[in-house]
XYZ file of C-alpha atoms in Angstrom:
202
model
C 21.998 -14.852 22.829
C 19.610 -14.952 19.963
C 17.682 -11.556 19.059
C 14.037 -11.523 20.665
C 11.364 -11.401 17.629
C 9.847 -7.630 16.361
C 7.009 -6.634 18.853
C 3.741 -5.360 17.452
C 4.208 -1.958 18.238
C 7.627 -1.933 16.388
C 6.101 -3.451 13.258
C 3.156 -1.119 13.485
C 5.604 1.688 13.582
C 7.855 0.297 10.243
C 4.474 0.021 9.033
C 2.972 3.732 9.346
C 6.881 4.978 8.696
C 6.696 3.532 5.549
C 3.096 4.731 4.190
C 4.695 8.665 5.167
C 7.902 7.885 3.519
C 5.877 6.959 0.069
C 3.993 10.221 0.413
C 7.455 12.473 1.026
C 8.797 9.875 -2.299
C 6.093 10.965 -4.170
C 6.943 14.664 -2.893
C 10.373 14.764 -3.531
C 9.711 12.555 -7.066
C 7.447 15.214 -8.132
C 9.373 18.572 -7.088
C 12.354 17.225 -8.391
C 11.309 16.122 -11.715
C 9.842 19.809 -12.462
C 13.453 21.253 -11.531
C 15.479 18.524 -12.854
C 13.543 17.206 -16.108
C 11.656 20.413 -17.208
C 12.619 20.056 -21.128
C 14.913 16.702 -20.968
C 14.005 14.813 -24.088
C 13.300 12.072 -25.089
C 10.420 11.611 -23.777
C 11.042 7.875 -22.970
C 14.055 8.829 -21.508
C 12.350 11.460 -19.202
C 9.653 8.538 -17.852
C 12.161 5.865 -17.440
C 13.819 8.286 -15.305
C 11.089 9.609 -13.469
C 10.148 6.108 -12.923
C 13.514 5.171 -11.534
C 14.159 7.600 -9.034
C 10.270 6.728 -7.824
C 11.115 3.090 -7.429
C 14.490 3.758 -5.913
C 13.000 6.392 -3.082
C 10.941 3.564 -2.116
C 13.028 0.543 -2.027
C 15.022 2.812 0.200
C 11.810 3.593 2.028
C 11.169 -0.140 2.339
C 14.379 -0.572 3.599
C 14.272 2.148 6.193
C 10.508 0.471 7.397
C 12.531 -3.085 7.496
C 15.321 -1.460 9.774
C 12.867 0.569 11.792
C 11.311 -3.040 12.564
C 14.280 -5.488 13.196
C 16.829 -3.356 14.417
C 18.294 -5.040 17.149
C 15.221 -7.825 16.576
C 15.662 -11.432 14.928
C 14.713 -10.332 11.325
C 12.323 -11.996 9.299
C 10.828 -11.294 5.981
C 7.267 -13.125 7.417
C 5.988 -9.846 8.700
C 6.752 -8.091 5.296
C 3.433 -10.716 3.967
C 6.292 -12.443 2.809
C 5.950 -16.615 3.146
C 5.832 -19.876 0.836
C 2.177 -19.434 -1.060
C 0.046 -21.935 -0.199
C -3.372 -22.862 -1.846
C -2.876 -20.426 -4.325
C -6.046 -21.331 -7.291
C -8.355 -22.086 -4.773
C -7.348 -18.633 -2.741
C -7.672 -16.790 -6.321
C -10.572 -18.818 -7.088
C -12.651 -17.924 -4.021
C -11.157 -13.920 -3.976
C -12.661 -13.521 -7.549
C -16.260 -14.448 -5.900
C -15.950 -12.936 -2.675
C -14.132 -9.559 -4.295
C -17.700 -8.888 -6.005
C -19.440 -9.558 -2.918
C -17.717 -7.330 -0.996
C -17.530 -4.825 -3.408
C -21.451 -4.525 -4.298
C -22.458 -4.956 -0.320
C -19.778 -2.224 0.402
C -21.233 -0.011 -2.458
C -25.087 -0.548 -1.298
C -23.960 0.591 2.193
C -21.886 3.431 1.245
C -25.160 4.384 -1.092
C -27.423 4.200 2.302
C -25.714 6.248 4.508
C -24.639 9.064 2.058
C -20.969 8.650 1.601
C -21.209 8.334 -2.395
C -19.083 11.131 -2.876
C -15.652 11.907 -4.416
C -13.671 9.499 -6.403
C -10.183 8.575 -5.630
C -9.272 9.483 -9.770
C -6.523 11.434 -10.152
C -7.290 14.885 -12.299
C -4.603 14.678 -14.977
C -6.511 16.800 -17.361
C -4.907 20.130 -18.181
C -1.514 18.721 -16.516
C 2.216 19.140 -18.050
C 3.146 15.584 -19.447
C 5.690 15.187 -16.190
C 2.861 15.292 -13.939
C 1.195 12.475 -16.021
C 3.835 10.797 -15.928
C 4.846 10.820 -12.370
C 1.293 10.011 -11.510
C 0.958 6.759 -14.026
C 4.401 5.915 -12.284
C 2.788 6.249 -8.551
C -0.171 4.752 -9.468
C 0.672 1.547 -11.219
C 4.152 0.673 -10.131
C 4.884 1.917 -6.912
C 1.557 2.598 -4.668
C 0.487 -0.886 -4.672
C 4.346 -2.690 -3.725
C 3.826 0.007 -0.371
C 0.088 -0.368 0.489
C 0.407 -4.294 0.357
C 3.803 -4.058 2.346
C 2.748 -1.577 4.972
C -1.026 -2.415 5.198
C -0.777 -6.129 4.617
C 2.802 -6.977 5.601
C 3.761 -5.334 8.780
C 0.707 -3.283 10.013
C -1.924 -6.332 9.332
C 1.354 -8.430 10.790
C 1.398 -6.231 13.891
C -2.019 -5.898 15.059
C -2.699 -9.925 14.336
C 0.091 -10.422 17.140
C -1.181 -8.348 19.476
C -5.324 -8.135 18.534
C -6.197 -11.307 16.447
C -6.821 -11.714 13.000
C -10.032 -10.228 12.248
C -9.829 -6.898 14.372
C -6.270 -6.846 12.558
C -7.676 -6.970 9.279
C -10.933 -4.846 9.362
C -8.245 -2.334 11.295
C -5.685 -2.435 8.907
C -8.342 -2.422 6.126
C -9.954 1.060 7.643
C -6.435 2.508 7.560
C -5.462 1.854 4.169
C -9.048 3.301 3.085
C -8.175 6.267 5.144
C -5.440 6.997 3.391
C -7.347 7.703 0.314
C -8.893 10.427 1.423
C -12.038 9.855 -0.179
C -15.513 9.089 2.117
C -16.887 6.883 -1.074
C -14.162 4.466 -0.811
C -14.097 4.344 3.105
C -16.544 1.358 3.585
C -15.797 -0.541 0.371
C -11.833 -0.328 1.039
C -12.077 -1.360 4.476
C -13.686 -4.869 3.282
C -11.761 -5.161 0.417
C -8.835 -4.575 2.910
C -10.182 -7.060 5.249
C -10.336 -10.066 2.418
C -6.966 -8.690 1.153
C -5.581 -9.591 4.847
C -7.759 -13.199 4.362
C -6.029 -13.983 1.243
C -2.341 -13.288 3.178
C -3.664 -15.868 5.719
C -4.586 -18.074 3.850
């Protein structure tokens, strides 16, 4: 018999499984770069291989989510946020408005209720050139491949099945926020999360 589909709780799972394994990546990247790389010159040479085992712990982390969710499941790539684009200008077109929207109407709230505080910067002042470098690696090339596959692929995927499509997003939107660590960002991520999960619909 054909495999029954991934439930909700299984792809909610893959989904929080792979947020943890990017933080232990960018552990393990970070640790091991000081021990392995501490004078290894050039210093091209050094990023692209910082870089490389960063993007390599994580496609292995992606992997891992991906079994975690269809083993012994039919597997799709659907609940990855993975499908045939559809309206694609008029979906960019509209973000672009409703992105500034959000973003000042998020800000004024955050403002009103007191949670302007902390930034979600990284400090790389007074930081070894390896930390830079790890952290410009994280930052730009691998946080945003995980956030959009684990907030907006399976997690936003898992709670839509189970919750419907707005609770999903303003709940997967809260999560990814949370993850920041930073109160500032809290009520501005959450609705930036939420149209993030509008434009995957769509």
């Amino acid at each position: 018999p054909e495999p029954i589909p991934a439930g909700w709780r299984r792809l909610a799972l893959a989904g929080l499984a792979l947020v943890l394994f990017n933080f232990a990546a960018t552990i393990l990247v970070i640790v091991g770069s000081a021990v392995a790389l501490p004078r290894f010159h050039p210093l091209w040479l050094r990023a692209a291989l910082i870089a490389a085992a960063r993007v390599f712990a994580n496609a292995c982390g992606i992997i891992a989510a991906y079994q975690i969710a269809f083993a012994g499941r039919r597997r799709s790539i659907v609940p990855l946020g993975l499908a045939p684009a559809r309206r694609v200008i008029s979906t960019v077109a509209l973000y672009l408005v409703l992105v500034v929207v959000v973003t000042a109407v998020g800000a004024a709230i955050t403002r009103a209720i007191g949670l302007d505080h902390g930034t979600t910067s990284i400090d790389t002042d007074d930081r070894s050139l390896r930390y830079r470098m790890v952290i410009a690696v994280v930052v730009v090339l691998v946080a945003p491949w995980i956030e959009e596959i684990a907030f907006r692929g399976l997690l936003l995927g898992a709670l839509w099945s189970r919750f419907g499509f707005w609770t999903a997003a303003v709940v997967s939107g809260f999560m990814w926020a949370g993850i920041h660590l930073t109160p500032s960002v809290l009520i501005i991520f959450t609705a930036e999360g939420a149209l993030l999960a509008w434009v995957r619909r769509r």
